Short mmCIF file of C-alpha atoms in Angstrom, two decimals:
data_model
loop_
_atom_site.label_atom_id
_atom_site.label_comp_id
_atom_site.label_asym_id
_atom_site.label_seq_id
_atom_site.Cartn_x
_atom_site.Cartn_y
_atom_site.Cartn_z
CA MET N 12 30.22 13.42 2.31
CA LYS N 13 27.48 11.18 1.09
CA TYR N 14 27.50 9.34 4.42
CA VAL N 15 27.16 12.54 6.56
CA PRO N 16 23.23 12.51 6.49
CA ARG N 17 23.22 8.83 7.65
CA ILE N 18 25.76 9.58 10.38
CA ALA N 19 23.85 12.55 11.56
CA LEU N 20 20.59 10.51 11.67
CA PHE N 21 22.44 7.59 13.49
CA LEU N 22 23.48 10.07 16.19
CA ALA N 23 20.31 12.18 16.27
CA ILE N 24 17.90 9.38 17.02
CA PRO N 25 19.68 8.19 20.21
CA ALA N 26 20.02 11.84 21.27
CA LEU N 27 16.25 12.25 21.07
CA LEU N 28 15.68 8.95 22.93
CA PHE N 29 18.06 9.94 25.70
CA LEU N 30 16.95 13.50 26.10
CA LEU N 31 13.45 13.00 27.45
CA PRO N 32 14.36 10.30 30.02
CA TRP N 33 17.28 12.40 31.10
CA TRP N 34 14.93 15.41 31.64
CA THR N 35 12.38 13.29 33.44
CA LEU N 36 14.76 11.48 35.78
CA VAL N 37 17.59 14.04 36.19
CA GLY N 38 17.09 17.45 34.72
CA ALA N 39 13.68 18.23 36.29
CA THR N 40 14.34 16.61 39.65
CA SER N 41 17.88 17.22 40.85
CA SER N 42 20.76 19.68 41.24
CA GLY N 43 24.37 19.66 42.36
CA THR N 44 26.24 16.40 42.58
CA VAL N 45 23.21 14.26 41.73
CA PHE N 46 22.50 16.32 38.65
CA TRP N 47 26.07 16.05 37.37
CA ALA N 48 26.36 12.33 38.22
CA GLY N 49 23.01 11.62 36.45
CA THR N 50 23.92 13.67 33.46
CA ALA N 51 27.28 11.94 33.23
CA LEU N 52 25.54 8.53 33.30
CA PHE N 53 23.20 9.53 30.50
CA LEU N 54 26.04 10.96 28.34
CA ALA N 55 27.97 7.76 28.81
CA GLY N 56 24.93 5.81 27.65
CA TYR N 57 24.56 8.11 24.69
CA VAL N 58 28.18 7.49 23.57
CA CYS N 59 27.89 3.73 24.34
CA LEU N 60 24.70 3.08 22.34
CA PRO N 61 25.80 4.06 18.83
CA ALA N 62 29.30 2.82 19.39
CA SER N 63 28.13 -0.66 20.48
CA MET N 64 25.47 -0.90 17.80
CA PHE N 65 28.12 -0.07 15.17
CA LEU N 66 30.59 -2.54 16.54
CA GLY N 67 27.92 -5.25 17.07
CA HIS N 68 26.04 -4.81 13.76
CA GLY N 69 28.62 -3.28 11.50
CA PRO N 70 31.66 -4.85 9.82
CA ALA N 71 33.27 -6.02 13.12
CA GLN N 72 30.19 -8.14 14.08
CA SER N 73 31.20 -8.21 17.73
CA ASP N 74 28.75 -10.38 19.70
CA THR N 75 29.65 -8.73 22.93
CA ALA N 76 29.01 -5.24 21.55
CA SER N 77 25.79 -6.46 19.95
CA ILE N 78 24.43 -7.75 23.24
CA ILE N 79 25.35 -4.47 25.07
CA GLY N 80 24.00 -2.24 22.37
CA ASP N 81 20.71 -4.16 21.86
CA THR N 82 19.99 -4.39 25.55
CA LEU N 83 20.68 -0.68 25.97
CA LEU N 84 18.35 0.19 23.13
CA GLY N 85 15.55 -1.89 24.59
CA VAL N 86 15.94 -0.33 28.06
CA LEU N 87 16.07 3.15 26.50
CA TRP N 88 12.90 2.56 24.47
CA VAL N 89 11.03 1.61 27.67
CA LEU N 90 12.39 4.62 29.49
CA PHE N 91 11.58 6.94 26.63
CA SER N 92 7.98 5.58 26.26
CA TRP N 93 7.22 5.84 29.94
CA SER N 94 8.88 9.24 30.23
CA LEU N 95 6.53 10.54 27.55
CA LEU N 96 3.55 9.15 29.52
CA GLY N 97 4.97 10.50 32.77
CA THR N 98 5.17 14.00 31.15
CA ILE N 99 1.44 13.69 30.31
CA ALA N 100 0.80 12.51 33.89
CA GLY N 101 2.79 15.59 35.15
CA PHE N 102 0.42 17.92 33.37
CA GLY N 103 -2.42 16.19 35.12
CA LEU N 104 -0.76 16.64 38.48
CA ALA N 105 -0.16 20.28 37.72
CA VAL N 106 -3.82 20.76 37.04
CA ALA N 107 -4.65 19.08 40.29
CA GLY N 108 -2.49 21.60 42.08
CA VAL N 109 0.66 19.61 42.75
CA ASP N 110 3.71 21.91 42.51
CA ASP N 111 7.35 21.28 41.66
CA PRO N 112 9.60 19.90 42.81
CA VAL N 113 7.16 17.34 44.29
CA ARG N 114 5.30 16.87 40.99
CA SER N 115 8.52 16.14 39.00
CA ARG N 116 9.79 13.79 41.71
CA ILE N 117 6.52 11.84 41.68
CA VAL N 118 6.75 11.49 37.96
CA ALA N 119 10.36 10.40 38.00
CA ALA N 120 9.72 7.83 40.72
CA GLY N 121 6.82 6.41 38.81
CA VAL N 122 8.69 6.40 35.52
CA LEU N 123 11.67 4.62 37.05
CA ALA N 124 9.63 2.03 38.97
CA ILE N 125 7.43 1.12 36.06
CA SER N 126 10.34 0.99 33.66
CA ALA N 127 12.38 -1.31 35.88
CA ALA N 128 9.40 -3.57 36.40
CA LEU N 129 8.74 -3.72 32.62
CA VAL N 130 12.35 -4.41 31.72
CA ALA N 131 12.48 -7.37 34.18
CA TYR N 132 9.16 -8.65 32.88
CA GLY N 133 10.23 -8.09 29.30
CA ILE N 134 13.43 -10.07 29.68
CA TYR N 135 11.50 -12.97 31.20
CA GLU N 136 8.96 -12.90 28.34
CA ALA N 137 11.64 -12.78 25.71
CA ARG N 138 13.72 -15.68 27.05
CA ARG N 139 10.93 -18.06 28.00
CA VAL N 140 9.77 -20.83 25.80
CA PRO N 141 6.87 -19.36 23.87
CA ARG N 142 3.27 -20.02 24.73
CA VAL N 143 1.29 -22.23 22.26
CA ARG N 144 -1.49 -20.41 20.42
CA THR N 145 -4.00 -22.66 18.66
CA LEU N 146 -6.53 -21.47 16.18
CA GLU N 147 -9.01 -23.33 13.79
CA VAL N 148 -8.96 -21.78 10.30
CA PRO N 149 -11.66 -22.60 7.75
CA ILE N 150 -10.23 -23.01 4.29
CA ARG N 151 -12.55 -22.84 1.28
CA GLY N 152 -12.21 -25.89 -0.95
CA LEU N 153 -10.40 -27.93 1.60
CA GLY N 154 -11.28 -31.61 1.20
CA ALA N 155 -12.54 -33.84 3.97
CA GLY N 156 -9.36 -35.85 3.99
CA LEU N 157 -7.41 -32.74 5.05
CA ASP N 158 -9.93 -31.56 7.68
CA GLY N 159 -8.14 -31.15 10.99
CA LEU N 160 -4.70 -30.82 9.37
CA ARG N 161 -2.29 -29.42 12.01
CA LEU N 162 0.15 -26.83 10.69
CA VAL N 163 2.66 -25.68 13.31
CA VAL N 164 4.33 -22.33 12.67
CA ILE N 165 7.45 -20.87 14.16
CA THR N 166 8.96 -17.75 12.85
CA ASP N 167 11.41 -14.86 13.67
CA THR N 168 13.74 -16.97 15.79
CA HIS N 169 16.52 -14.51 15.12
CA PHE N 170 19.29 -16.77 16.54
CA ALA N 171 22.01 -14.16 17.19
CA ALA N 172 24.78 -13.11 19.58
CA LEU N 173 23.03 -14.33 22.72
CA ASN N 174 23.46 -18.07 22.63
CA ARG N 175 20.07 -19.67 22.91
CA LEU N 176 20.92 -23.32 22.10
CA ARG N 177 18.89 -24.73 25.06
CA TRP N 178 16.01 -22.43 24.19
CA SER N 179 16.12 -23.86 20.62
CA GLU N 180 16.13 -27.44 21.91
CA ARG N 181 13.13 -26.74 24.12
CA VAL N 182 11.21 -25.03 21.26
CA VAL N 183 11.65 -28.21 19.19
CA GLU N 184 10.41 -30.33 22.15
CA VAL N 185 7.25 -28.22 22.31
CA VAL N 186 6.74 -28.37 18.50
CA ASN N 187 7.00 -32.10 18.44
CA SER N 188 4.66 -32.42 21.41
CA LEU N 189 2.07 -30.72 19.30
CA GLU N 190 2.13 -33.52 16.68
CA PRO N 191 2.22 -31.33 13.60
CA ASP N 192 1.35 -32.69 10.18
CA ILE N 193 3.21 -29.80 8.60
CA ALA N 194 5.97 -27.62 10.26
CA CYS N 195 6.75 -24.17 8.89
CA HIS N 196 9.37 -21.57 9.65
CA ALA N 197 8.25 -18.25 8.21
CA GLY N 198 11.54 -16.43 7.99
CA ASP N 199 14.13 -14.42 9.95
CA LEU N 200 15.84 -17.53 11.08
CA ALA N 201 19.11 -16.08 12.31
CA ASP N 202 21.22 -12.89 12.39
CA GLY N 203 24.79 -13.72 11.35
CA SER N 204 26.67 -16.23 9.34
CA VAL N 205 25.87 -19.87 9.08
CA ALA N 206 29.40 -20.62 10.61
CA LYS N 207 28.56 -18.57 13.72
CA ARG N 208 24.87 -19.42 14.27
CA HIS N 209 24.25 -22.88 12.98
CA PRO N 210 24.70 -24.60 16.43
CA GLN N 211 21.62 -22.74 17.62
CA VAL N 212 19.77 -23.61 14.42
CA ASP N 213 20.67 -27.29 14.13
CA PRO N 214 18.15 -28.53 16.78
CA LEU N 215 15.42 -27.63 14.23
CA GLY N 216 16.59 -30.74 12.29
CA LYS N 217 14.82 -32.82 14.96
CA VAL N 218 11.33 -31.43 14.21
CA GLU N 219 8.98 -34.20 13.19
CA ALA N 220 6.24 -33.57 10.64
CA PRO N 221 5.10 -36.35 8.32
CA LEU N 222 3.89 -34.08 5.53
CA GLY N 223 6.97 -31.88 5.47
CA ARG N 224 9.02 -29.13 7.09
CA PHE N 225 9.12 -25.92 5.06
CA TYR N 226 11.15 -22.71 5.32
CA ILE N 227 11.19 -19.26 3.70
CA THR N 228 13.62 -16.46 3.94
CA GLY N 229 12.88 -13.32 5.93
CA ASN N 230 14.36 -9.88 5.49
CA HIS N 231 17.16 -10.58 7.96
CA GLU N 232 18.57 -13.51 5.91
CA TYR N 233 19.22 -10.91 3.22
CA PHE N 234 21.29 -8.73 5.66
CA GLY N 235 23.70 -11.67 5.70
CA ASP N 236 24.10 -14.98 3.86
CA ALA N 237 20.60 -15.85 2.60
CA GLN N 238 21.80 -18.58 0.18
CA GLY N 239 23.92 -20.01 2.93
CA TRP N 240 20.89 -20.33 5.24
CA ILE N 241 18.72 -21.80 2.44
CA ASP N 242 21.43 -24.44 1.88
CA HIS N 243 21.85 -25.14 5.57
CA MET N 244 18.18 -25.59 6.27
CA ALA N 245 18.00 -28.03 3.31
CA SER N 246 20.97 -29.97 4.86
CA ILE N 247 19.02 -30.49 8.15
CA GLY N 248 16.00 -31.74 6.45
CA TRP N 249 13.78 -28.59 5.95
CA GLN N 250 12.59 -27.78 2.43
CA PRO N 251 13.29 -24.20 1.53
CA MET N 252 10.33 -22.65 -0.47
CA HIS N 253 12.28 -20.35 -2.78
CA ASN N 254 9.32 -19.14 -4.93
CA GLN N 255 7.97 -22.64 -5.34
CA HIS N 256 5.24 -24.98 -4.12
CA GLU N 257 4.51 -28.52 -3.04
CA THR N 258 1.23 -30.35 -3.46
CA LEU N 259 0.47 -32.31 -0.31
CA THR N 260 -2.01 -35.26 -0.21
CA ARG N 261 -3.90 -36.84 2.67
CA GLY N 262 -7.09 -38.96 2.55
CA GLY N 263 -7.16 -38.49 -1.30
CA ASP N 264 -7.47 -34.70 -1.02
CA ARG N 265 -4.84 -32.16 -2.01
CA LEU N 266 -3.40 -28.88 -0.62
CA VAL N 267 -0.90 -26.60 -2.24
CA LEU N 268 1.72 -25.20 0.19
CA ALA N 269 3.76 -22.49 -1.40
CA GLY N 270 6.46 -20.08 -0.29
CA VAL N 271 7.99 -16.86 -1.61
CA ASP N 272 11.08 -14.89 -0.81
CA ASP N 273 11.10 -11.79 1.34
CA PRO N 274 10.83 -8.50 -0.69
CA THR N 275 14.27 -7.53 0.61
CA GLY N 276 15.63 -10.31 -1.57
CA VAL N 277 15.41 -8.25 -4.75
CA GLY N 278 18.90 -6.98 -4.04
CA LEU N 279 20.37 -10.48 -4.52
CA PRO N 280 20.39 -11.89 -8.05
CA GLY N 281 17.90 -14.71 -8.40
CA HIS N 282 15.90 -13.71 -5.27
CA GLY N 283 12.94 -11.63 -4.42
CA PRO N 284 9.25 -12.61 -4.21
CA ASP N 285 7.65 -14.15 -7.30
CA LEU N 286 4.23 -15.55 -6.51
CA PRO N 287 3.27 -16.36 -10.13
CA ALA N 288 6.43 -18.41 -10.41
CA ALA N 289 5.76 -20.14 -7.07
CA LEU N 290 2.42 -21.23 -8.33
CA VAL N 291 3.42 -22.42 -11.83
CA GLY N 292 2.05 -25.95 -12.24
CA ALA N 293 -0.29 -25.79 -9.19
CA GLU N 294 -3.52 -27.57 -9.93
CA PRO N 295 -6.44 -25.14 -10.32
CA GLY N 296 -9.12 -25.42 -7.63
CA VAL N 297 -6.72 -26.83 -4.98
CA PRO N 298 -6.57 -24.45 -1.97
CA VAL N 299 -3.22 -22.66 -1.51
CA VAL N 300 -1.57 -21.92 1.82
CA LEU N 301 1.25 -19.45 1.31
CA LEU N 302 4.34 -18.68 3.40
CA ALA N 303 5.27 -15.00 2.95
CA HIS N 304 7.34 -13.28 5.63
CA GLN N 305 5.77 -9.88 5.65
CA PRO N 306 2.07 -9.20 6.12
CA ARG N 307 2.17 -6.49 3.40
CA GLN N 308 2.64 -9.22 0.82
CA ILE N 309 -1.08 -9.92 1.27
CA ALA N 310 -2.03 -7.77 -1.75
CA GLU N 311 -0.35 -10.23 -4.17
CA SER N 312 -1.91 -13.15 -2.30
CA VAL N 313 -5.42 -11.80 -2.75
CA ALA N 314 -4.83 -11.24 -6.47
CA ALA N 315 -3.60 -14.77 -6.86
CA GLY N 316 -6.56 -16.30 -4.95
CA VAL N 317 -4.58 -17.64 -2.07
CA ALA N 318 -6.74 -19.14 0.67
CA LEU N 319 -4.39 -18.45 3.64
CA GLN N 320 -1.12 -16.49 3.92
CA ILE N 321 1.06 -17.10 6.96
CA SER N 322 3.50 -14.32 7.94
CA GLY N 323 5.71 -13.10 10.76
CA HIS N 324 7.97 -10.11 10.76
CA THR N 325 6.10 -7.75 13.02
CA HIS N 326 6.93 -9.48 16.37
CA GLY N 327 3.63 -8.01 17.45
CA GLY N 328 5.55 -4.78 18.05
CA GLN N 329 7.92 -6.64 20.58
CA ILE N 330 8.19 -3.71 23.02
CA TRP N 331 5.07 -1.62 23.57
CA PRO N 332 4.20 0.83 22.12
CA PHE N 333 6.37 0.05 19.07
CA HIS N 334 3.39 -1.75 17.42
CA TYR N 335 2.02 1.69 16.48
CA LEU N 336 5.05 2.31 14.33
CA VAL N 337 4.92 -1.25 12.89
CA ARG N 338 1.29 -0.54 11.89
CA LEU N 339 2.43 2.32 9.70
CA GLU N 340 4.28 -0.19 7.45
CA GLN N 341 2.30 -3.38 7.75
CA PRO N 342 -1.49 -3.95 7.32
CA VAL N 343 -1.70 -6.16 10.42
CA VAL N 344 0.42 -6.46 13.52
CA ALA N 345 -0.76 -9.84 14.86
CA GLY N 346 -3.51 -12.48 14.60
CA LEU N 347 -5.97 -13.73 12.02
CA SER N 348 -7.46 -11.28 9.60
CA ARG N 349 -9.47 -11.39 6.39
CA HIS N 350 -8.54 -9.55 3.21
CA GLY N 351 -11.14 -10.10 0.48
CA ASP N 352 -11.43 -13.89 0.06
CA THR N 353 -7.97 -14.44 1.53
CA GLN N 354 -7.12 -15.03 5.12
CA LEU N 355 -3.88 -13.78 6.75
CA TYR N 356 -2.30 -15.09 9.87
CA THR N 357 0.38 -12.84 11.33
CA SER N 358 2.55 -14.50 14.12
CA ARG N 359 4.00 -12.36 16.86
CA GLY N 360 7.19 -14.46 16.31
CA THR N 361 8.81 -17.21 18.31
CA GLY N 362 12.07 -15.33 19.32
CA PHE N 363 13.13 -11.70 19.47
CA TRP N 364 15.26 -9.35 17.49
CA GLY N 365 17.90 -7.22 19.11
CA PRO N 366 16.84 -6.25 22.67
CA GLN N 367 16.10 -9.36 24.72
CA LEU N 368 12.74 -7.82 25.67
CA ARG N 369 9.17 -8.45 24.92
CA VAL N 370 6.73 -6.06 26.57
CA PHE N 371 3.03 -6.68 26.07
CA ALA N 372 3.82 -8.69 22.82
CA PRO N 373 4.35 -12.32 23.97
CA SER N 374 6.06 -14.71 21.68
CA GLU N 375 4.23 -17.71 20.25
CA ILE N 376 4.38 -21.12 18.64
CA THR N 377 1.26 -21.33 16.60
CA VAL N 378 -0.94 -24.33 15.70
CA LEU N 379 -3.22 -23.56 12.78
CA VAL N 380 -5.85 -26.37 12.49
CA LEU N 381 -7.26 -26.28 9.00
CA ARG N 382 -10.92 -26.96 8.65
CA THR N 383 -13.20 -27.47 5.64
CA ALA N 384 -15.13 -24.34 5.18
#
């Protein structure tokens, strides 16, 4: 009985997401055979979505079911969002004197056309090699020897059921072409076990960065085998930053690069963010750049005097207008922001989670060029 509320919620949310698009595209516009055929299609989708999500992300871990469920979820979110906007547009048409059934059919045609175009665009954006975004970031206390240091960030690659080995290889080619001094992966490396996903991750071992390659865990590592991924990244030459730091030197000047676990890690013994432990032994006065997967970890960074926190997690919302919901949990959705004396850079992510869609939230490979303040 204790699982009944969860099961009810698991079934109620898809019902709400399906209901509005059904009414917009079928219920308000058709009758007879078309009505029943459309209703049957939506009912089949409603049954398929929770079933495929459970088979794909539950104990069975079926890659085929995961791809079907994730894709259906993304398409449904686009349809729901634009059906909501279409409903608002319908009120405007009513005020303008356009009567039903013409009004409802205009709305349905518009919602269907826009949704189809955005799904096609979203798939292209999700599967393409990310654009490079370059920013200069002034760092207080940064010595002249480190001025111009190039820190290349990838994050939220989410290697999963959809095999993206070639995409992974091309991302590495782009990263190396940017000639990073430091390479960072800010978490959510993969969804699934090391045994299943490591072929997609292994190309990261070819990233070249003379001052080091650093990796932290995201929340999704803790949905699976976090320690396994930490060990695997170490085996291909990346240094996991498990609540620890390294002091990097160039031109006689020093920079502390630190990393902390994702907050989700508290459920695993020996894991969970511990910034004071990460900075134990760090030389006072040396600027600190911190890898912390979630932007909401900024409060601890400000208290610790961190100069720059680098995060991911948000995906920039991934599928518009989901960023409004992300903003309820996180202080920032994307970009460079200032919080007291600490700066925060939030990447929109390099890959995607779940639905292979990115709508108005393009992925990125980020080059942060550190400058003396």
